[in-house]
Coordinates of C-alpha atoms and ligand atoms in Angstrom, one line a residue:
M1262 CA -53.4 -56.6 136.0
E1263 CA -51.2 -53.7 136.6
Q1264 CA -49.2 -53.3 133.2
N1265 CA -45.5 -54.4 133.4
I1266 CA -45.4 -54.5 137.1
T1267 CA -43.3 -57.4 138.6
D1268 CA -44.6 -59.5 141.2
Q1269 CA -42.2 -58.0 143.8
E1270 CA -43.4 -54.5 143.2
L1271 CA -46.9 -55.7 143.7
Q1272 CA -45.7 -57.2 147.0
K1273 CA -44.0 -54.0 147.6
K1274 CA -47.6 -52.2 147.2
A1275 CA -49.3 -54.5 149.3
E1276 CA -46.6 -54.2 152.0
T1277 CA -47.0 -50.3 152.0
L1278 CA -50.8 -50.8 152.3
L1279 CA -50.7 -53.2 155.0
K1280 CA -48.3 -50.7 157.0
K1281 CA -51.1 -47.9 157.1
M1282 CA -53.9 -50.9 158.2
T1283 CA -55.5 -50.9 161.6
L1284 CA -55.9 -54.5 163.6
D1285 CA -59.6 -54.0 162.7
Q1286 CA -59.0 -53.2 159.1
K1287 CA -56.6 -56.2 158.9
I1288 CA -59.3 -58.7 160.5
G1289 CA -62.0 -57.4 158.2
Q1290 CA -60.2 -58.3 155.0
M1291 CA -59.8 -61.7 156.4
T1292 CA -63.6 -61.8 156.6
Q1293 CA -66.0 -62.9 153.9
T1294 CA -69.7 -63.1 154.6
E1295 CA -73.0 -64.2 152.7
R1296 CA -75.0 -61.3 151.0
M1297 CA -78.0 -62.1 153.1
S1298 CA -76.1 -61.0 156.3
I1299 CA -74.4 -58.0 155.4
T1300 CA -75.5 -54.2 154.2
P1301 CA -73.0 -52.3 152.1
A1302 CA -72.7 -49.7 155.1
E1303 CA -71.5 -52.8 157.4
V1304 CA -68.9 -53.6 154.7
K1305 CA -67.4 -50.1 154.8
E1306 CA -68.1 -49.9 158.9
F1307 CA -66.4 -53.3 159.5
H1308 CA -63.6 -53.0 156.5
I1309 CA -64.8 -56.5 155.1
G1310 CA -63.0 -57.9 152.2
S1311 CA -65.2 -60.1 150.3
V1312 CA -69.1 -61.1 150.3
L1313 CA -70.1 -64.4 148.4
S1314 CA -73.3 -65.9 147.2
G1315 CA -74.1 -69.2 148.6
G1316 CA -75.8 -71.8 146.4
G1317 CA -78.8 -70.1 145.1
S1318 CA -78.4 -66.7 146.9
C1319 CA -79.4 -64.3 144.2
P1320 CA -80.4 -60.5 144.5
G1321 CA -83.5 -59.0 143.1
E1322 CA -85.1 -61.0 139.9
N1323 CA -81.9 -62.9 139.8
R1324 CA -80.7 -61.2 136.5
P1325 CA -77.6 -60.0 135.5
K1326 CA -78.7 -56.3 136.0
D1327 CA -79.5 -57.3 139.8
W1328 CA -76.1 -58.7 140.2
V1329 CA -74.2 -55.5 139.0
D1330 CA -76.1 -53.4 141.0
M1331 CA -75.9 -55.3 144.1
N1332 CA -71.8 -55.6 143.9
D1333 CA -71.9 -52.2 142.7
A1334 CA -73.7 -50.9 146.1
Y1335 CA -70.9 -53.5 148.2
W1336 CA -67.8 -52.1 146.0
A1337 CA -68.8 -48.6 146.2
A1338 CA -69.0 -48.8 150.1
S1339 CA -65.7 -50.7 150.0
M1340 CA -64.3 -47.8 148.2
E1341 CA -65.4 -44.7 150.3
A1342 CA -62.1 -43.7 152.2
D1343 CA -62.1 -41.5 155.2
E1344 CA -60.2 -41.2 158.6
N1345 CA -61.6 -44.7 159.7
H1346 CA -61.6 -46.6 156.4
L1347 CA -59.1 -47.3 153.9
A1348 CA -60.2 -47.8 150.1
I1349 CA -59.7 -51.6 149.3
P1350 CA -61.8 -52.8 146.8
L1351 CA -64.3 -55.8 147.9
I1352 CA -64.2 -58.9 145.9
Y1353 CA -67.3 -60.6 145.3
G1354 CA -67.3 -64.6 145.0
V1355 CA -69.8 -67.1 143.6
D1356 CA -70.0 -71.1 142.8
A1357 CA -70.0 -70.7 139.0
I1358 CA -69.2 -74.4 138.7
H1359 CA -70.8 -75.2 135.5
G1360 CA -71.3 -71.8 134.1
H1361 CA -72.6 -68.7 136.1
N1362 CA -75.2 -71.7 137.4
N1363 CA -76.8 -69.2 140.0
V1364 CA -78.0 -67.0 137.8
I1365 CA -81.2 -67.3 135.6
G1366 CA -80.5 -67.4 131.7
A1367 CA -77.2 -68.2 132.0
T1368 CA -75.4 -70.8 129.8
I1369 CA -75.2 -73.9 131.8
F1370 CA -72.3 -76.5 130.9
P1371 CA -72.4 -80.2 131.8
H1372 CA -71.1 -81.0 135.3
N1373 CA -67.5 -82.1 135.7
I1374 CA -68.3 -85.7 135.3
G1375 CA -69.2 -85.1 131.8
L1376 CA -66.6 -82.8 130.9
G1377 CA -64.0 -85.7 132.2
A1378 CA -65.5 -88.3 129.6
A1379 CA -65.1 -85.7 127.0
N1380 CA -61.1 -85.6 128.0
D1381 CA -60.6 -82.4 125.9
P1382 CA -58.4 -79.8 127.7
E1383 CA -58.6 -77.4 124.9
L1384 CA -62.5 -77.4 125.4
L1385 CA -61.9 -76.8 129.1
E1386 CA -60.0 -73.5 128.4
R1387 CA -62.7 -72.5 126.2
I1388 CA -65.5 -73.2 128.8
A1389 CA -63.7 -71.3 131.5
K1390 CA -63.4 -68.2 129.0
V1391 CA -67.3 -68.6 128.5
T1392 CA -67.9 -68.9 132.3
A1393 CA -65.4 -66.1 133.0
R1394 CA -67.3 -63.6 130.7
E1395 CA -70.8 -64.8 132.1
I1396 CA -69.6 -64.1 135.5
L1397 CA -68.2 -60.4 134.6
A1398 CA -71.7 -59.8 132.9
T1399 CA -73.2 -59.7 136.4
G1400 CA -70.3 -57.5 137.9
V1401 CA -68.6 -60.4 139.7
E1402 CA -65.0 -61.1 140.0
W1403 CA -64.3 -64.4 141.5
T1404 CA -65.5 -67.9 141.2
F1405 CA -65.2 -71.0 143.2
A1406 CA -64.1 -73.5 140.5
P1407 CA -62.6 -75.5 139.3
T1408 CA -63.2 -78.4 141.6
L1409 CA -60.3 -80.8 141.6
A1410 CA -61.5 -83.7 143.5
V1411 CA -60.6 -87.1 142.6
A1412 CA -63.8 -88.8 143.4
R1413 CA -62.7 -92.5 144.5
N1414 CA -66.4 -93.6 145.7
N1415 CA -69.7 -93.0 143.8
Q1416 CA -71.7 -92.9 146.9
W1417 CA -70.3 -89.2 147.4
G1418 CA -73.0 -86.9 146.5
R1419 CA -70.2 -84.6 144.9
T1420 CA -69.0 -87.2 142.2
Y1421 CA -70.4 -85.1 139.7
E1422 CA -68.1 -82.3 140.7
S1423 CA -65.2 -84.4 139.9
Y1424 CA -63.8 -84.7 136.3
S1425 CA -62.6 -88.2 137.1
E1426 CA -61.7 -91.0 139.9
D1427 CA -58.2 -90.8 138.6
P1428 CA -56.0 -87.7 138.8
E1429 CA -54.7 -88.0 134.9
I1430 CA -57.6 -86.0 133.4
V1431 CA -58.1 -83.7 136.5
Q1432 CA -54.2 -82.8 136.2
S1433 CA -54.7 -82.2 132.4
Y1434 CA -57.7 -79.9 132.8
A1435 CA -56.6 -78.0 135.9
G1436 CA -54.1 -75.8 134.7
R1437 CA -56.0 -75.2 131.3
F1438 CA -59.5 -73.9 133.3
V1439 CA -57.4 -71.3 135.4
K1440 CA -55.9 -70.2 132.4
G1441 CA -59.2 -69.8 130.9
L1442 CA -60.5 -67.9 134.0
Q1443 CA -57.5 -65.9 135.0
G1444 CA -56.0 -65.4 131.5
D1445 CA -53.8 -62.4 131.6
M1446 CA -55.6 -60.9 134.4
G1447 CA -57.0 -58.3 131.8
V1448 CA -60.5 -57.0 131.4
D1449 CA -62.1 -60.5 130.5
S1450 CA -60.5 -62.3 133.5
V1451 CA -62.0 -63.4 136.7
V1452 CA -60.3 -64.8 139.6
G1453 CA -60.1 -68.7 140.1
C1454 CA -60.1 -70.9 143.5
V1455 CA -59.2 -74.3 143.1
K1456 CA -60.8 -76.8 145.9
H1457 CA -61.3 -78.5 148.1
W1458 CA -57.8 -78.9 149.7
V1459 CA -57.1 -81.7 149.9
G1460 CA -58.5 -85.3 149.7
D1461 CA -62.1 -84.3 149.6
G1462 CA -62.8 -87.2 146.8
G1463 CA -61.3 -89.9 148.9
T1464 CA -63.4 -90.1 151.9
T1465 CA -64.1 -93.5 153.4
Y1466 CA -67.5 -94.9 151.8
G1467 CA -67.5 -91.4 149.9
I1468 CA -69.3 -89.6 152.9
D1469 CA -69.4 -85.9 152.3
Q1470 CA -67.1 -84.1 154.7
G1471 CA -65.8 -87.6 155.9
D1472 CA -62.5 -88.6 156.5
T1473 CA -59.7 -89.6 153.8
R1474 CA -57.3 -92.2 155.0
G1475 CA -54.0 -93.0 153.5
N1476 CA -50.3 -92.5 153.8
D1477 CA -48.8 -89.4 152.2
E1478 CA -47.5 -91.1 149.1
E1479 CA -51.3 -91.9 148.4
L1480 CA -52.2 -88.2 149.2
S1481 CA -49.8 -86.7 147.0
R1482 CA -50.2 -88.9 143.9
I1483 CA -54.0 -88.9 143.9
H1484 CA -55.2 -85.8 145.4
I1485 CA -52.6 -83.2 145.7
A1486 CA -51.3 -83.9 141.8
P1487 CA -54.2 -81.9 140.1
Y1488 CA -53.0 -78.8 142.2
Y1489 CA -49.5 -78.7 140.4
P1490 CA -50.9 -77.4 137.2
A1491 CA -53.2 -75.0 138.6
L1492 CA -50.8 -73.6 141.0
A1493 CA -48.2 -73.4 138.1
E1494 CA -50.9 -71.5 136.0
G1495 CA -51.1 -68.9 138.9
V1496 CA -54.3 -69.9 140.4
L1497 CA -54.9 -67.1 142.7
T1498 CA -56.9 -68.8 145.8
V1499 CA -57.4 -72.2 147.1
M1500 CA -60.5 -73.3 149.2
A1501 CA -59.8 -75.6 152.3
S1502 CA -61.8 -78.6 152.4
F1503 CA -64.5 -80.0 154.8
N1504 CA -62.9 -83.4 154.8
S1505 CA -60.3 -84.6 157.6
W1506 CA -56.9 -86.3 156.6
N1507 CA -56.5 -89.1 158.9
G1508 CA -58.9 -88.1 161.3
D1509 CA -57.7 -84.6 161.2
K1510 CA -60.0 -81.8 159.8
C1511 CA -58.1 -80.1 157.1
H1512 CA -59.5 -76.7 158.2
G1513 CA -57.2 -76.8 161.1
H1514 CA -54.2 -78.8 159.4
R1515 CA -51.1 -76.6 159.7
Y1516 CA -49.0 -79.2 158.0
L1517 CA -51.0 -79.5 154.8
L1518 CA -52.4 -75.6 154.6
T1519 CA -49.5 -73.8 155.6
D1520 CA -46.2 -76.5 155.4
V1521 CA -47.0 -78.4 152.4
L1522 CA -49.1 -75.7 150.2
K1523 CA -47.7 -72.3 151.1
N1524 CA -44.1 -73.6 151.8
E1525 CA -43.4 -76.8 149.7
L1526 CA -45.3 -75.7 147.1
E1527 CA -45.0 -71.9 147.2
F1528 CA -48.4 -71.0 146.6
E1529 CA -48.6 -66.9 147.0
G1530 CA -52.4 -66.5 146.9
F1531 CA -54.8 -66.6 149.5
I1532 CA -56.5 -69.9 151.2
I1533 CA -60.0 -69.2 152.0
S1534 CA -62.5 -71.7 154.3
D1535 CA -65.4 -73.6 153.1
W1536 CA -68.6 -72.4 154.3
D1537 CA -68.4 -72.1 158.1
G1538 CA -66.0 -75.0 157.7
I1539 CA -63.9 -73.8 161.2
D1540 CA -67.0 -74.4 163.0
Y1541 CA -66.0 -78.1 163.4
L1542 CA -62.8 -77.8 164.7
S1543 CA -63.8 -77.2 168.2
E1544 CA -67.2 -76.8 170.3
S1545 CA -65.8 -73.4 171.4
Y1546 CA -66.0 -70.8 168.5
Y1547 CA -63.4 -69.0 169.9
E1548 CA -60.9 -71.8 169.7
A1549 CA -61.8 -72.7 166.2
V1550 CA -60.9 -69.3 164.8
G1551 CA -57.4 -69.2 166.2
W1552 CA -56.8 -72.8 165.5
S1553 CA -57.6 -72.3 161.8
T1554 CA -55.9 -68.9 161.7
N1555 CA -52.8 -70.4 163.2
A1556 CA -53.0 -73.3 160.6
G1557 CA -52.8 -71.1 157.8
I1558 CA -56.5 -70.2 156.6
D1559 CA -56.3 -66.6 155.3
M1560 CA -59.8 -65.6 154.6
F1561 CA -62.9 -67.0 156.3
M1562 CA -66.0 -68.0 154.7
V1563 CA -68.5 -67.1 157.6
S1564 CA -72.4 -67.1 156.6
D1565 CA -73.8 -65.1 159.0
K1566 CA -71.8 -65.0 162.4
W1567 CA -69.2 -62.5 161.2
R1568 CA -69.2 -60.3 164.0
E1569 CA -68.5 -62.9 166.4
F1570 CA -65.8 -64.1 164.1
I1571 CA -64.1 -60.7 164.3
A1572 CA -64.3 -60.2 167.9
H1573 CA -62.9 -63.6 168.5
L1574 CA -59.8 -63.0 166.1
K1575 CA -59.0 -59.6 167.6
S1576 CA -59.0 -61.2 171.1
H1577 CA -56.7 -63.9 170.0
V1578 CA -54.1 -61.4 168.6
Q1579 CA -54.6 -58.9 171.9
N1580 CA -54.2 -62.4 173.7
G1581 CA -51.2 -63.2 172.1
T1582 CA -52.7 -66.4 171.2
V1583 CA -52.6 -65.4 167.2
P1584 CA -49.4 -63.8 166.3
I1585 CA -49.8 -60.4 164.4
E1586 CA -47.4 -61.8 162.0
R1587 CA -49.8 -64.6 160.9
I1588 CA -52.4 -62.0 160.6
D1589 CA -49.9 -59.5 158.5
D1590 CA -49.2 -62.7 156.3
A1591 CA -53.0 -63.4 155.5
V1592 CA -53.7 -59.8 154.6
R1593 CA -50.4 -59.5 152.3
R1594 CA -51.7 -62.4 150.6
I1595 CA -55.4 -61.0 150.1
L1596 CA -53.9 -57.6 149.1
Y1597 CA -51.6 -59.5 146.6
V1598 CA -54.6 -61.0 145.3
K1599 CA -56.5 -58.0 144.8
L1600 CA -53.5 -56.0 143.4
K1601 CA -52.7 -58.9 141.0
Y1602 CA -55.9 -59.1 139.6
G1603 CA -55.8 -55.6 139.2
L1604 CA -58.9 -54.8 141.3
F1605 CA -57.7 -51.5 142.7
E1606 CA -57.4 -50.1 139.0
K1607 CA -60.8 -51.6 138.0
P1608 CA -64.0 -49.0 137.8
R1609 CA -67.0 -49.8 139.9
P1610 CA -68.9 -52.8 138.7
A1611 CA -71.5 -50.5 137.0
D1612 CA -68.7 -49.2 134.7
R1613 CA -66.9 -52.3 133.7
Y1614 CA -67.0 -53.3 130.0
W1615 CA -68.5 -56.8 130.5
S1616 CA -71.3 -55.7 133.1
N1617 CA -74.7 -56.2 131.4
H1618 CA -72.9 -57.4 128.2
D1619 CA -75.5 -59.0 126.0
S1620 CA -73.1 -62.0 125.3
F1621 CA -74.7 -63.6 128.6
G1622 CA -76.6 -66.6 127.8
S1623 CA -75.7 -65.8 124.0
K1624 CA -75.9 -68.2 121.2
E1625 CA -72.1 -68.3 120.8
H1626 CA -71.8 -69.3 124.6
R1627 CA -74.5 -71.7 124.1
E1628 CA -72.8 -73.4 121.2
V1629 CA -69.6 -74.1 123.2
A1630 CA -72.0 -75.7 125.7
R1631 CA -73.8 -77.9 123.2
E1632 CA -70.5 -79.1 121.8
S1633 CA -69.4 -80.0 125.6
V1634 CA -72.6 -81.9 125.6
R1635 CA -71.8 -84.1 122.4
K1636 CA -68.2 -84.5 123.3
S1637 CA -69.2 -85.7 127.0
L1638 CA -71.9 -88.6 126.1
V1639 CA -70.5 -91.9 126.4
L1640 CA -72.0 -95.0 124.5
L1641 CA -72.2 -97.9 126.6
K1642 CA -74.3 -100.4 124.1
N1643 CA -75.6 -100.3 120.7
E1644 CA -77.2 -103.5 119.5
N1645 CA -77.8 -104.1 116.0
D1646 CA -77.0 -100.7 115.4
I1647 CA -80.1 -99.0 116.7
L1648 CA -78.2 -95.7 116.8
P1649 CA -77.9 -93.7 115.0
L1650 CA -81.6 -92.9 114.9
K1651 CA -83.5 -91.8 111.4
K1652 CA -84.9 -88.4 111.6
N1653 CA -87.9 -89.4 110.0
A1654 CA -88.4 -92.3 112.5
R1655 CA -91.7 -92.6 114.5
I1656 CA -90.2 -92.0 117.8
L1657 CA -91.9 -92.1 121.3
V1658 CA -90.1 -90.0 123.6
A1659 CA -90.2 -91.0 127.7
G1660 CA -88.9 -90.8 130.8
K1661 CA -89.0 -88.3 133.8
N1662 CA -85.8 -86.6 132.6
A1663 CA -86.8 -86.5 128.9
D1664 CA -88.2 -82.9 129.3
D1665 CA -86.8 -81.4 132.3
C1666 CA -84.1 -78.7 132.0
G1667 CA -83.5 -78.7 135.6
H1668 CA -82.9 -82.3 136.1
Q1669 CA -80.6 -82.4 133.0
C1670 CA -78.5 -79.5 134.9
G1671 CA -78.5 -81.2 138.1
G1672 CA -77.3 -79.6 141.5
F1673 CA -76.0 -76.0 141.6
T1674 CA -78.2 -74.9 139.3
V1675 CA -80.4 -71.7 140.1
A1676 CA -80.9 -73.1 143.7
W1677 CA -78.5 -75.1 145.6
Q1678 CA -80.1 -78.4 145.4
G1679 CA -81.1 -77.7 141.7
V1680 CA -84.6 -77.5 140.3
S1681 CA -87.3 -79.3 138.8
D1682 CA -88.3 -77.4 135.6
S1683 CA -90.4 -79.6 133.6
K1684 CA -93.3 -78.1 131.3
T1685 CA -94.4 -81.3 130.5
I1686 CA -94.9 -82.7 134.0
G1687 CA -96.9 -79.4 134.5
R1688 CA -99.0 -79.8 131.6
E1689 CA -99.7 -83.5 131.9
F1690 CA -99.6 -84.2 135.7
I1691 CA -99.8 -81.3 137.9
E1692 CA -102.6 -79.7 136.1
S1693 CA -104.7 -82.8 136.0
G1694 CA -104.1 -83.0 139.8
V1695 CA -101.8 -86.3 139.1
S1696 CA -98.5 -86.2 140.7
F1697 CA -95.7 -87.4 139.0
D1698 CA -94.1 -90.1 140.7
Y1699 CA -90.3 -89.5 141.0
G1700 CA -89.5 -92.4 143.1
S1701 CA -88.4 -92.4 146.7
A1702 CA -85.1 -90.5 146.2
N1703 CA -85.1 -86.5 146.6
A1704 CA -88.5 -85.9 146.6
A1705 CA -88.1 -82.3 147.8
V1706 CA -86.4 -80.5 145.0
Q1707 CA -88.1 -77.3 144.3
K1708 CA -89.7 -76.0 141.1
G1709 CA -87.4 -73.3 139.5
T1710 CA -86.5 -71.8 135.7
I1711 CA -83.7 -72.8 133.5
E1712 CA -84.3 -70.0 130.9
G1713 CA -82.9 -70.1 127.6
G1714 CA -82.1 -73.6 127.3
T1715 CA -83.2 -76.8 125.2
S1716 CA -84.5 -79.8 127.0
I1717 CA -83.5 -83.4 125.5
W1718 CA -87.1 -83.7 124.2
E1719 CA -86.9 -80.1 122.5
G1720 CA -83.4 -81.1 121.0
I1721 CA -85.1 -84.2 119.5
K1722 CA -88.4 -82.6 118.3
A1723 CA -86.2 -80.0 116.6
V1724 CA -84.7 -82.7 114.4
A1725 CA -87.5 -85.4 114.6
P1726 CA -90.6 -84.4 113.1
N1727 CA -92.4 -87.6 113.9
A1728 CA -91.4 -88.1 117.6
V1729 CA -93.9 -87.8 120.2
L1730 CA -93.8 -87.2 124.1
N1731 CA -95.3 -89.3 126.4
L1732 CA -93.2 -89.6 130.1
D1733 CA -94.4 -92.9 131.2
G1734 CA -94.3 -94.5 127.8
S1735 CA -97.9 -95.7 128.4
V1736 CA -99.4 -95.0 125.1
A1737 CA -96.5 -97.2 123.1
D1738 CA -98.1 -99.1 120.3
S1739 CA -95.9 -100.8 117.9
D1740 CA -98.2 -99.8 115.3
E1741 CA -97.3 -96.1 115.7
H1742 CA -94.1 -96.2 117.2
D1743 CA -90.8 -97.4 115.6
V1744 CA -88.5 -96.9 118.6
G1745 CA -88.3 -95.6 121.9
I1746 CA -85.9 -92.9 123.7
V1747 CA -86.3 -93.3 127.2
V1748 CA -84.6 -90.4 129.1
V1749 CA -84.1 -92.0 132.9
G1750 CA -81.9 -91.4 136.0
E1751 CA -81.5 -89.1 138.9
T1752 CA -83.1 -86.0 140.2
P1753 CA -80.9 -83.3 141.3
Y1754 CA -79.1 -82.9 144.6
A1755 CA -76.1 -81.4 146.0
E1756 CA -73.3 -82.2 148.6
G1757 CA -74.2 -84.4 151.1
L1758 CA -77.8 -84.6 150.3
G1759 CA -76.7 -86.5 147.4
D1760 CA -74.6 -89.2 149.5
I1761 CA -75.9 -92.7 149.1
R1762 CA -75.2 -94.5 152.4
A1763 CA -76.3 -98.0 153.2
G1764 CA -76.0 -98.2 156.7
D1765 CA -77.5 -95.8 159.7
N1766 CA -76.7 -92.4 160.1
T1767 CA -74.1 -92.7 162.9
I1768 CA -71.7 -93.6 160.1
V1769 CA -71.6 -89.9 159.1
E1770 CA -70.3 -88.8 162.6
M1771 CA -67.7 -91.8 162.9
G1772 CA -66.6 -91.2 159.1
S1773 CA -66.2 -87.4 159.7
M1774 CA -64.5 -87.4 162.8
I1775 CA -66.0 -84.3 163.9
K1776 CA -67.0 -84.8 167.6
G1777 CA -70.8 -84.9 166.9
L1778 CA -71.0 -81.3 165.6
M1779 CA -71.7 -82.0 161.9
K1780 CA -75.5 -81.9 161.2
V1781 CA -76.7 -85.2 160.0
L1782 CA -78.2 -85.0 156.5
A1783 CA -80.7 -87.2 154.8
P1784 CA -79.0 -89.1 152.3
Y1785 CA -80.2 -89.2 148.3
G1786 CA -80.6 -93.0 148.9
H1787 CA -79.6 -96.1 150.5
S1788 CA -77.9 -97.9 147.5
L1789 CA -76.7 -96.9 143.8
I1790 CA -79.0 -99.4 142.1
L1791 CA -80.7 -97.4 140.0
N1792 CA -84.1 -99.5 139.9
E1793 CA -84.2 -99.0 143.7
L1794 CA -83.6 -95.2 143.8
H1795 CA -85.9 -94.7 140.6
P1796 CA -88.0 -97.6 139.9
E1797 CA -90.3 -95.6 137.6
D1798 CA -87.6 -95.5 135.1
L1799 CA -87.7 -99.3 134.4
R1800 CA -91.4 -99.0 134.4
A1801 CA -91.2 -96.6 131.4
I1802 CA -88.7 -98.7 129.5
K1803 CA -90.7 -101.6 130.2
N1804 CA -93.9 -100.0 129.0
I1805 CA -92.3 -99.6 125.5
T1806 CA -90.4 -102.7 125.3
D1807 CA -93.3 -105.0 126.3
K1808 CA -95.0 -103.8 123.1
G1809 CA -92.0 -105.1 121.2
I1810 CA -90.6 -101.6 120.4
P1811 CA -86.6 -101.3 120.9
V1812 CA -85.8 -98.8 123.6
V1813 CA -82.9 -96.5 123.5
V1814 CA -82.2 -95.6 127.1
V1815 CA -80.4 -92.1 128.0
L1816 CA -79.2 -91.8 131.5
V1817 CA -79.1 -88.5 133.0
S1818 CA -77.1 -88.9 136.4
G1819 CA -74.1 -87.3 138.5
R1820 CA -72.4 -90.9 138.5
T1821 CA -72.1 -94.2 137.4
L1822 CA -75.0 -96.4 138.9
I1823 CA -76.0 -99.9 138.9
I1824 CA -77.9 -100.3 136.1
E1825 CA -78.2 -103.9 135.3
K1826 CA -82.2 -104.2 134.6
E1827 CA -82.2 -101.1 132.5
L1828 CA -79.2 -102.2 130.4
E1829 CA -80.7 -105.5 129.8
A1830 CA -83.9 -104.2 128.6
S1831 CA -82.3 -101.5 126.3
S1832 CA -81.1 -101.9 122.9
A1833 CA -78.8 -99.1 123.0
F1834 CA -77.6 -97.1 126.5
V1835 CA -76.2 -93.5 126.5
A1836 CA -74.9 -92.0 129.6
A1837 CA -75.4 -88.5 129.1
W1838 CA -74.0 -87.3 133.1
L1839 CA -75.6 -84.0 133.8
P1840 CA -75.5 -82.4 130.3
G1841 CA -76.7 -78.9 131.7
S1842 CA -78.8 -76.4 129.6
E1843 CA -78.4 -77.3 125.8
G1844 CA -80.2 -80.7 125.1
Q1845 CA -79.7 -80.3 121.6
G1846 CA -76.1 -81.7 122.0
V1847 CA -78.0 -84.8 122.7
S1848 CA -79.8 -85.1 119.8
D1849 CA -76.8 -84.1 117.6
V1850 CA -75.3 -87.3 118.4
L1851 CA -78.5 -89.7 118.8
F1852 CA -79.3 -89.0 115.0
G1853 CA -75.7 -89.4 113.5
D1854 CA -74.9 -85.5 113.1
S1855 CA -71.7 -86.3 115.2
D1856 CA -70.5 -89.3 116.6
F1857 CA -69.9 -90.5 120.1
Q1858 CA -66.4 -89.3 121.3
G1859 CA -66.7 -89.8 125.2
K1860 CA -65.0 -92.3 127.2
L1861 CA -65.5 -93.4 130.9
S1862 CA -63.5 -91.4 133.2
F1863 CA -64.8 -93.3 135.9
T1864 CA -65.2 -97.0 136.3
W1865 CA -68.5 -98.3 135.7
Q1866 CA -69.2 -101.0 138.5
K1867 CA -71.4 -104.1 137.9
K1868 CA -72.9 -104.7 141.4
V1869 CA -73.4 -103.0 144.8
G1870 CA -70.5 -103.0 147.1
E1871 CA -68.0 -103.4 144.6
N1872 CA -65.6 -100.2 143.9
F1873 CA -63.4 -101.0 141.3
L1874 CA -60.8 -98.2 140.1
R1875 CA -58.4 -97.8 137.1
G1876 CA -55.2 -99.4 138.2
D1877 CA -56.5 -101.9 140.4
E1878 CA -54.9 -105.3 140.4
H1879 CA -58.0 -107.2 140.3
Y1880 CA -60.6 -105.3 137.8
E1881 CA -63.5 -106.5 136.9
P1882 CA -66.4 -103.8 136.7
L1883 CA -69.3 -103.8 134.2
F1884 CA -67.1 -101.4 131.9
P1885 CA -63.6 -100.4 132.5
Y1886 CA -62.2 -96.6 132.5
G1887 CA -61.8 -95.4 128.9
Y1888 CA -64.7 -97.2 128.0
G1889 CA -66.9 -95.8 125.2
L1890 CA -68.4 -97.3 121.7
S1891 CA -68.6 -95.0 118.6
Y1892 CA -70.4 -95.2 115.3
N1893 CA -67.0 -95.1 113.5
K1894 CA -64.9 -97.5 115.1
Q1895 CA -61.8 -95.7 113.9
V1896 CA -63.0 -92.2 115.7
Ligands
BGC1131 C1 -69.2 -75.9 149.1 C2 -68.4 -75.3 148.4 C3 -68.9 -73.5 148.1 C4 -69.6 -73.1 149.3 C5 -70.0 -71.6 148.9 C6 -70.0 -75.1 150.4 O1 -71.0 -75.7 151.2 O2 -68.5 -77.1 149.9 O3 -67.8 -75.9 147.6 O4 -67.7 -73.1 147.3 O5 -70.2 -74.1 149.9 O6 -71.1 -71.8 148.4

């Protein structure tokens, strides 16, 4: 931040700059596009305000240096002043939502659902700080995080991006996370973005981008509440949500964007639209552009048709359908954010202190992630105190998620939909020509590399020398194995592709109220029953228990699932959520070096079709909100 400068002075500076800008320059500032669809020369020619990387979109070999070089070129182009172009630094945005997850070798933290179980706001601030440093190591300035969704139905494919089904923990995290990212706007800060405004977690049936229904009191108490501490902490940007509120799309919702967020809540930063999020307002793109601008969107995330967007917005101003005052308000806000963050004073990305810094993916950073894993695990069952396990026990480790760093990281890791990264499956199955059966769900996850992490198996092996790995558990033998650990659960997914949809696909359109404009996506599955999504898991468990060997089940998943059969077959059951790159955090707790501390921040449902939530009058779940066992009951 510019030292000792008041907000008023910053606003004045923004005003002075605004006065020098042409309409083309203003509209350019309001435009953000994807790196694949724009060159540095075009950034200058069209005065583009921001470029982003969509999920999994990465330059070169996807190393920090590739990122620094890329943003350096965009930034330099934006700063080349001449008679047609003013030097206004470009801001580069990414989805660093559980660490700087697009980049190879980054420290990957548990997804938010696990952090919710940790219920530790201080930890959240440290996670945000580490994430900010890793973002800065790649020369980037802005992350679309934290997600403040309060997910009310586990069928939603983005449930794991939510800290809790209840606003309490989300609220206690929001300000701390923003503080960790933005800090004092000094050299180790990045710009934060709370999302998705608003009601993203409340859609009917948990349909991604669907319709959230209710009254204003509910909207405020459940979905707006987490935004207060983030705004109080000075979060600089807010992303509009794909969902509708009582049938009206948030991207065109003047009341929610302007009257509530900007006027009532006095938000001074800028609102960015979600990925092509305005497209669903109308079949006419021209109309959608005018509608969303007038509703209050300030910067537009346009994946590739940015030329069209710019032309339409310009016509609207010329035709008088978007007042110039609205354009000025948007640009003033964008300039204010850039000034507040001190972007004008920063050297080019290649010359910044943290760029290419060797703390990226360092042991110190990974320690914070490992601590987060330890704190996020929830113990649901521990018959006869089978846990903690003895380090010298003869353990058979099984389950498709036992040795797969990609699966334990989940979606939004290296690729948008996440990756499979199993060395074991490579060795035992692929090379022998036998393909591993992942069950019916999401068979399409691509191969990828999570570098620098430890799988859950590797974490176990590091402390238990007599542990052996056999993914389907078929070698189980009671003379050779004292106990089994079976790591089961979901394979990676992101957004709507992670939805569980019971009915046919038409429900998507009805729920979304988008006049048939939304692409119908294939869901992850049709029910939340683990044994229907992934029957191979129970098979692996049974292969071991059938031999009279007790089994500890570790569930890797982005949400609570119906686990009746697996729970019954197990002696102990641990919910590990999507723990990220540091699998050793799991073994730290399984072997008793740390105790379990995690408590459910989501209600665990007993049966399909039930959706009990904390605070319900009639509340009969399998495990209630706040449930979690520990070794030392005093903890
Ligand atoms: C998601 C956002 C994300 C954006 C940019 C969208 O599909 O809804 O959460 O920030 O893509 O990658």
